[in-house]
Coordinates of C-alpha atoms in Angstrom, one line a residue:
X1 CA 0.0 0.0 0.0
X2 CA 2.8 2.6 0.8
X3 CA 4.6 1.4 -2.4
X4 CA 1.2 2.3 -4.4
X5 CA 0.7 5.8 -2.5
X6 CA 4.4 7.0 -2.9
X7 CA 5.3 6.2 -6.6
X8 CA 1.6 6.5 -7.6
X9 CA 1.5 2.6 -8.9
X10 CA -1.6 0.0 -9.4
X11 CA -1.0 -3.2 -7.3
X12 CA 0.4 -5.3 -9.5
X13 CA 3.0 -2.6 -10.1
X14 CA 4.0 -2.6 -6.8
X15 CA 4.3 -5.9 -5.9
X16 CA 6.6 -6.3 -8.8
X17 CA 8.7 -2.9 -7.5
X18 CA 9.0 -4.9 -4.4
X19 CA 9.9 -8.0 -6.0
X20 CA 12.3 -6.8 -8.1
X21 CA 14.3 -4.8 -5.3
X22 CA 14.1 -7.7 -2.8
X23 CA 15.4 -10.3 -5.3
X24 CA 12.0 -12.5 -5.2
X25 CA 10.4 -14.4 -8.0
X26 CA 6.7 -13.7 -8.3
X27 CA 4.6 -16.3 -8.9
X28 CA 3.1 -15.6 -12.3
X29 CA -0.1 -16.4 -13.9
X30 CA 0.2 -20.4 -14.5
X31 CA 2.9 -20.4 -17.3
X32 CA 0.7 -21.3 -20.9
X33 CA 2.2 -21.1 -24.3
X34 CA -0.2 -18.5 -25.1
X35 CA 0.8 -16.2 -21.8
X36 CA 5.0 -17.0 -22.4
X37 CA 4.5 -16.2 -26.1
X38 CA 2.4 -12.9 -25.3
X39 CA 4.8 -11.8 -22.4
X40 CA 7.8 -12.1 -25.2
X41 CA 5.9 -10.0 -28.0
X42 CA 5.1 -7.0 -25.0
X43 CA 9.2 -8.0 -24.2
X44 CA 10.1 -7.1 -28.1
X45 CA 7.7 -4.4 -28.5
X46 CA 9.4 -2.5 -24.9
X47 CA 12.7 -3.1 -26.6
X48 CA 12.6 -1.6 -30.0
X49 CA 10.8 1.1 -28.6
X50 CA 13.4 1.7 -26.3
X51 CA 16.0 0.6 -29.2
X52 CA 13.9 3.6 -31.6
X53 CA 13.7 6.5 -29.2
X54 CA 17.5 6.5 -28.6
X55 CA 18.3 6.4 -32.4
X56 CA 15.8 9.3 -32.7
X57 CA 17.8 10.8 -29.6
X58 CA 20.9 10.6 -31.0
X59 CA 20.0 11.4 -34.8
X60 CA 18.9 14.5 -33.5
X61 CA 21.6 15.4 -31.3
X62 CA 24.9 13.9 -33.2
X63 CA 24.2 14.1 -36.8
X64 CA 23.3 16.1 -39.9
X65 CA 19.6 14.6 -40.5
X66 CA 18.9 16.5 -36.9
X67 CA 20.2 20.0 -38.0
X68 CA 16.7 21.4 -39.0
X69 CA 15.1 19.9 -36.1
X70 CA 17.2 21.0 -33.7
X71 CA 17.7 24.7 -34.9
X72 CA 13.7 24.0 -34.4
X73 CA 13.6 23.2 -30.7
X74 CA 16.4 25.7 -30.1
X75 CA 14.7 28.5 -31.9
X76 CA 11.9 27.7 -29.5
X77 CA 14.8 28.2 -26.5
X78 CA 14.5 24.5 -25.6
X79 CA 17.9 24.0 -24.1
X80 CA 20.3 21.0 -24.4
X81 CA 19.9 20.0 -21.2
X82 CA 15.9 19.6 -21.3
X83 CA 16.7 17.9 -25.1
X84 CA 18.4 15.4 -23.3
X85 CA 16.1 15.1 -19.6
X86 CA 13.1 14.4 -22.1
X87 CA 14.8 12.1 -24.5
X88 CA 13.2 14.1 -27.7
X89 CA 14.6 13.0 -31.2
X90 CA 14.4 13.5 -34.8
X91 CA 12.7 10.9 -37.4
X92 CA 14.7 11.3 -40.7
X93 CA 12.6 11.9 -43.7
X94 CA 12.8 8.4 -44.9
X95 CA 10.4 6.0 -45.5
X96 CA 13.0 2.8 -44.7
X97 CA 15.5 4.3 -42.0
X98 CA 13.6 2.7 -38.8
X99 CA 12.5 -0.5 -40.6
X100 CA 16.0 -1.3 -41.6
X101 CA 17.3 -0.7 -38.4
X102 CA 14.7 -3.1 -37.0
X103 CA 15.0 -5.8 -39.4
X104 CA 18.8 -5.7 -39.1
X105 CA 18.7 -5.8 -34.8
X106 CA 15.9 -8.6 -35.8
X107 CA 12.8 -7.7 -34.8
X108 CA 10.0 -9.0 -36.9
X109 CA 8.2 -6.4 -39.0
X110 CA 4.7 -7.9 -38.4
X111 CA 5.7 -7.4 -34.6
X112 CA 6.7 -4.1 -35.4
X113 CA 3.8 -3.0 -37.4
X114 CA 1.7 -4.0 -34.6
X115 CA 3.6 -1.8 -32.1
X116 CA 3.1 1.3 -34.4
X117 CA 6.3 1.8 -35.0
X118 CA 5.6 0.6 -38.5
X119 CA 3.1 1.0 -41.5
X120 CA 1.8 -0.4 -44.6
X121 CA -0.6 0.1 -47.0
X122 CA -2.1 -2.8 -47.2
X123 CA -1.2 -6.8 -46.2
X124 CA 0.8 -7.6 -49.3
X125 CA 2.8 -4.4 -49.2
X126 CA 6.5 -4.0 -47.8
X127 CA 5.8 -2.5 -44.3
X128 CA 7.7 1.6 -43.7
X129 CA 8.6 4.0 -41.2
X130 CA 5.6 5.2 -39.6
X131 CA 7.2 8.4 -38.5
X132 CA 9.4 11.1 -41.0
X133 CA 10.5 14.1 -40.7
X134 CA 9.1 14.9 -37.9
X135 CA 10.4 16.1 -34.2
X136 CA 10.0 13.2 -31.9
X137 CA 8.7 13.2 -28.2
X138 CA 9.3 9.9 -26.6
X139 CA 5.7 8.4 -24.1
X140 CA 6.3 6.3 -21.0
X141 CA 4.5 4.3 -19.4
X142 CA 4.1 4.1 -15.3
X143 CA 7.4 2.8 -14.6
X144 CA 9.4 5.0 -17.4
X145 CA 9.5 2.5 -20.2
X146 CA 9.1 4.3 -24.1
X147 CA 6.0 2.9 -25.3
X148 CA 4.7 5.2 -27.9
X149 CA 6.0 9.0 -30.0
X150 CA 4.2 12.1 -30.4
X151 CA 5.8 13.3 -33.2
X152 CA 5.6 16.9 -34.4
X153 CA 6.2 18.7 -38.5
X154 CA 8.5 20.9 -38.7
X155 CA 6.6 22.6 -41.5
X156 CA 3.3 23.0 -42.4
X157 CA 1.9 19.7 -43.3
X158 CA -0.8 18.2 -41.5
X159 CA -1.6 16.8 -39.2
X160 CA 0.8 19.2 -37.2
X161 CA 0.4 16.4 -34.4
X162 CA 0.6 12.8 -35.1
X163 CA 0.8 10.1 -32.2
X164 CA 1.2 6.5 -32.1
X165 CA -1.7 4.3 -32.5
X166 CA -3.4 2.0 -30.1
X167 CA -0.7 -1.2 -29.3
X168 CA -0.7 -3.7 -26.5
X169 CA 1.6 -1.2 -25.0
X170 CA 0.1 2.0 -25.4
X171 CA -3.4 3.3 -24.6
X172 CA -3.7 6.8 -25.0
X173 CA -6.8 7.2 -22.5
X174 CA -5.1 5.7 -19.6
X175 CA -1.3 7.2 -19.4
X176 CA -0.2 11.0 -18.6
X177 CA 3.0 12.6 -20.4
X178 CA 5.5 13.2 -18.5
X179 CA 4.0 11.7 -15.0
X180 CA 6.7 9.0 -14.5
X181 CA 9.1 12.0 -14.5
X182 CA 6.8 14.9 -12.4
X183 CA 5.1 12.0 -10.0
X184 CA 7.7 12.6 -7.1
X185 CA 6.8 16.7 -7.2
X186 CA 3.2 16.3 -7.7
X187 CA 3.6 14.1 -4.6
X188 CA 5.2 16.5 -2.0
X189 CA 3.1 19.3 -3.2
X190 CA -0.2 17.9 -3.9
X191 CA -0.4 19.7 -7.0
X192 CA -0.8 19.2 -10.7
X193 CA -0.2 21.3 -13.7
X194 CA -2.2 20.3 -16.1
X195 CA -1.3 21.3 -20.2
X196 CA -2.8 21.0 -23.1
X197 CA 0.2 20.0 -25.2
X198 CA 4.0 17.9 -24.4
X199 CA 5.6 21.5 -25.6
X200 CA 3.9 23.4 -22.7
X201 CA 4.7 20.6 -20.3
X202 CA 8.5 20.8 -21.7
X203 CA 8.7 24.2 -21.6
X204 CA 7.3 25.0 -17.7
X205 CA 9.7 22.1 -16.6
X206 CA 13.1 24.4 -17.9
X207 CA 11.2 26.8 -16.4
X208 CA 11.3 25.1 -12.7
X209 CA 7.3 23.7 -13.3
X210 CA 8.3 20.1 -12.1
X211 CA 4.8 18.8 -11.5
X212 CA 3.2 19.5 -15.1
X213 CA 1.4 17.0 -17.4
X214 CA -0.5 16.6 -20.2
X215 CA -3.0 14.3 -21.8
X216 CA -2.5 12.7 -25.1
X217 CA -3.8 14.2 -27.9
X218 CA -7.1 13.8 -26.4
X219 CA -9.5 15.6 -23.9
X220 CA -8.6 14.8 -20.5
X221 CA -10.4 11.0 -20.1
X222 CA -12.2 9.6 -17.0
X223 CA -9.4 7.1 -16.3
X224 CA -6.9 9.9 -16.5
X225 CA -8.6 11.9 -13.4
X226 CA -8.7 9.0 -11.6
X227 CA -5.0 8.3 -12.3
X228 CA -4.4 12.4 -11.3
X229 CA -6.7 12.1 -8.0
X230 CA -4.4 9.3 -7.2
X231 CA -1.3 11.5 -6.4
X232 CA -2.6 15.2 -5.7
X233 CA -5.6 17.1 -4.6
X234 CA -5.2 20.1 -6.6
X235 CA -5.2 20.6 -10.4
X236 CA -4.5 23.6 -11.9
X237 CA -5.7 23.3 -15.1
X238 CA -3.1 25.8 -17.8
X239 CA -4.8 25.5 -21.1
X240 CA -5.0 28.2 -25.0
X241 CA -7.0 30.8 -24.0
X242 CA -8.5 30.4 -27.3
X243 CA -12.3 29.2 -27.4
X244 CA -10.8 25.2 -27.5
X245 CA -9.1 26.1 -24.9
X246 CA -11.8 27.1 -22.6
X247 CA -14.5 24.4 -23.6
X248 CA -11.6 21.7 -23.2
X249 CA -10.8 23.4 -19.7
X250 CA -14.6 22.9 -18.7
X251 CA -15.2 19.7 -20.2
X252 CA -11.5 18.7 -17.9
X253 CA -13.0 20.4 -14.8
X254 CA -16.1 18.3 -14.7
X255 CA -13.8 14.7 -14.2
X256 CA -11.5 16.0 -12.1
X257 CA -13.6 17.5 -9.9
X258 CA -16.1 14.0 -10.6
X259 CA -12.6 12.3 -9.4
X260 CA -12.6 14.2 -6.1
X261 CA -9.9 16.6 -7.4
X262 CA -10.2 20.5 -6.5
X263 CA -9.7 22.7 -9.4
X264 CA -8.2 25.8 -10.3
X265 CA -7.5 27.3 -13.8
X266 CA -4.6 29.2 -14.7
X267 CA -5.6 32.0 -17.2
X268 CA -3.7 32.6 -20.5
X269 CA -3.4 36.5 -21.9
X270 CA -5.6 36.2 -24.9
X271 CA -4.0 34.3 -28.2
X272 CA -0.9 32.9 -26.3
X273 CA -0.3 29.2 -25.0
X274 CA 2.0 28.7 -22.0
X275 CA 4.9 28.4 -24.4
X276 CA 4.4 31.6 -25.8
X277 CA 4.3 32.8 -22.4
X278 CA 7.5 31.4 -20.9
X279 CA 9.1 32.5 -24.2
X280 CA 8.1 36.0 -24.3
X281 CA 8.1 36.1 -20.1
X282 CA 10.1 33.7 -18.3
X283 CA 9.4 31.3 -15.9
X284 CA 9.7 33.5 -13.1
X285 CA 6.5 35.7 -14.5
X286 CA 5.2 32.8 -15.8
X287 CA 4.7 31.2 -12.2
X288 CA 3.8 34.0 -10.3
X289 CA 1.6 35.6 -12.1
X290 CA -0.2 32.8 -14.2
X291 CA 0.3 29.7 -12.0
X292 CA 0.3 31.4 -8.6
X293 CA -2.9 33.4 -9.6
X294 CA -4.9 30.7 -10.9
X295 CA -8.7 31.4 -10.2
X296 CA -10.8 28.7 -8.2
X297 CA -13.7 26.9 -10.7
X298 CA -16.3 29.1 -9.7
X299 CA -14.6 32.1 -10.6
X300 CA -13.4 30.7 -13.8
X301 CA -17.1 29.5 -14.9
X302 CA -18.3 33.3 -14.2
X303 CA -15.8 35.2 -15.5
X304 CA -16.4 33.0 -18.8
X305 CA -20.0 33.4 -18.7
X306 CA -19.6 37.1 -18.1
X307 CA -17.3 37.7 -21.8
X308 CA -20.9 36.6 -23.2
X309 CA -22.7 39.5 -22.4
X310 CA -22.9 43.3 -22.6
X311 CA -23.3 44.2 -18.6
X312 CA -24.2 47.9 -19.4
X313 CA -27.6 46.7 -21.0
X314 CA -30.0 45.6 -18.9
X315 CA -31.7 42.8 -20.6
X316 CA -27.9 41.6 -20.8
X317 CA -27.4 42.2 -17.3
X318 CA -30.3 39.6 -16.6
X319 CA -29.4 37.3 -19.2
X320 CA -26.2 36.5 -17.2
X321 CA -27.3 36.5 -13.8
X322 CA -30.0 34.0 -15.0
X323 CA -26.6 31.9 -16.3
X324 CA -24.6 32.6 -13.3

């Protein structure tokens, strides 16, 4: 039970944590050739994952393919350092560099395709790269293993965003970024910082934010607020202050606070993210005066509600204290 409060793990998690450290077999589920031969493909799938996100790591960092991506992140004043804490890569615009490196360290392309690191058109045709040219952001599970990219253009194609697909490993709906890494903080202050997007979640973090997530590509899920209420009480939620922004803040608010969470919103100057912020700011401003100035729910929902109408009138007036 301690084991599942401090690191923020289900049961089985933990009893394996213990296992592990104390040198103790665990008695697995009776040993079928259909469990062994599923464990080994979950096995393969965590290792070229793992295998993947370093190549992308160091293609980005040691080579000329990464040159455009990382005048990218650097233009955006993402430092070395926070390059190499968050693992980020490059995926070369190629459509054979990942599935050659696979078939070579002899993983099976079928395995591979099914672990969305790979694609094909169709069941006859030679399986490719899923990801190109494209700035990678590794996804780990509880315990810190790579299971999944977000992957990000570097120019204007679409989609701007493009994220793994479902795979034994990864499910979108019931993993955080970044909370294997931001767990610990979120812990000792029973507090959350919750983005919209892995930039803003990259960018607070060089900015001394240490307990920010995100969700993954999706509105915040049911599963997720259960997984936040699990290690803090608070949520400040820090999303666009464009109107996506705002509906995706409500829609967040209503499972947290389902989930038993208190909420607060942080509230973005008009037409800027939290990047932008930081960027144009600091960190310093950043945390005092969006972060540390975050309005409770209540507040939020009025001051919203209040932007629909023109106060001065009178019919207005009574429109919104009818809302409110």
């Amino acid at each position: 039970s301690f084991v599942m409060k401090i690191e923020g793990l289900e049961f089985p998690e933990a009893v394996h944590n213990l296992a592990q450290r104390a040198g103790i077999d665990i008695p697995r589920e009776e040993s079928t050739p259909e469990n062994e031969k599923a464990r080994k493909r979950k096995e393969s799938m965590l290792a070229a994952h793992d295998l993947v996100a370093k190549l992308y790591h160091h293609l980005l960092l040691n080579t000329d393919h990464g040159v455009q991506a990382r005048n990218y992140l650097l233009n955006r004043h993402i430092q070395l350092a926070t390059i190499e804490e968050f693992g980020l890569g490059y995926s070369p615009d190629r459509w054979d560099f990942i599935t050659q490196h696979l078939e070579k360290s002899g993983f099976s392309p079928f395995l591979m395709e099914e672990a969305g690191l790979l694609s094909r058109k169709d069941r006859n045709s030679r399986p490719f790269d899923r990801f190109r040219g494209r700035v990678m952001f590794p996804i780990h599970n509880s315990q810190g293993q790579v299971v999944a990219f977000g992957a990000r253009t570097l120019g204007d194609e679409q989609p701007k965003y493009l994220n793994s697909p479902e795979t034994p490993l990864f499910n979108k709906s019931q993993l955080l970024f970044n909370l294997h890494r931001a767990r610990a903080q979120i812990r000792k202050q029973q507090e959350a910082v919750l983005f919209e997007g892995y930039v803003d979640v990259i960018s607070a973090w060089q900015a001394g934010v240490h307990n920010g997530i995100a969700s993954l590509g999706t509105s915040l899920t049911e599963q997720q607020a259960r997984i936040i209420r699990r290690n803090a009480e608070t949520v400040i939620l820090c999303y666009d202050s464009d109107q996506a922004g705002i509906e995706a803040a409500f829609k967040g608010a209503d499972l947290l606070v389902a989930a038993g969470c208190t909420v607060k919103v942080a509230q973005m100057p008009k037409g800027m993210d939290p990047d932008d912020y930081i960027r144009q700011y600091g960190g310093e401003r950043f945390r005092q005066e969006i972060l540390l100035n975050a309005a409770s729910l209540t507040a939020y929902r009025l001051q919203v509600i209040r932007s629909r109408y023109a106060l001065h009138d009178e019919t207005e007036r009574m429109k919104f204290i009818h809302e409110a």
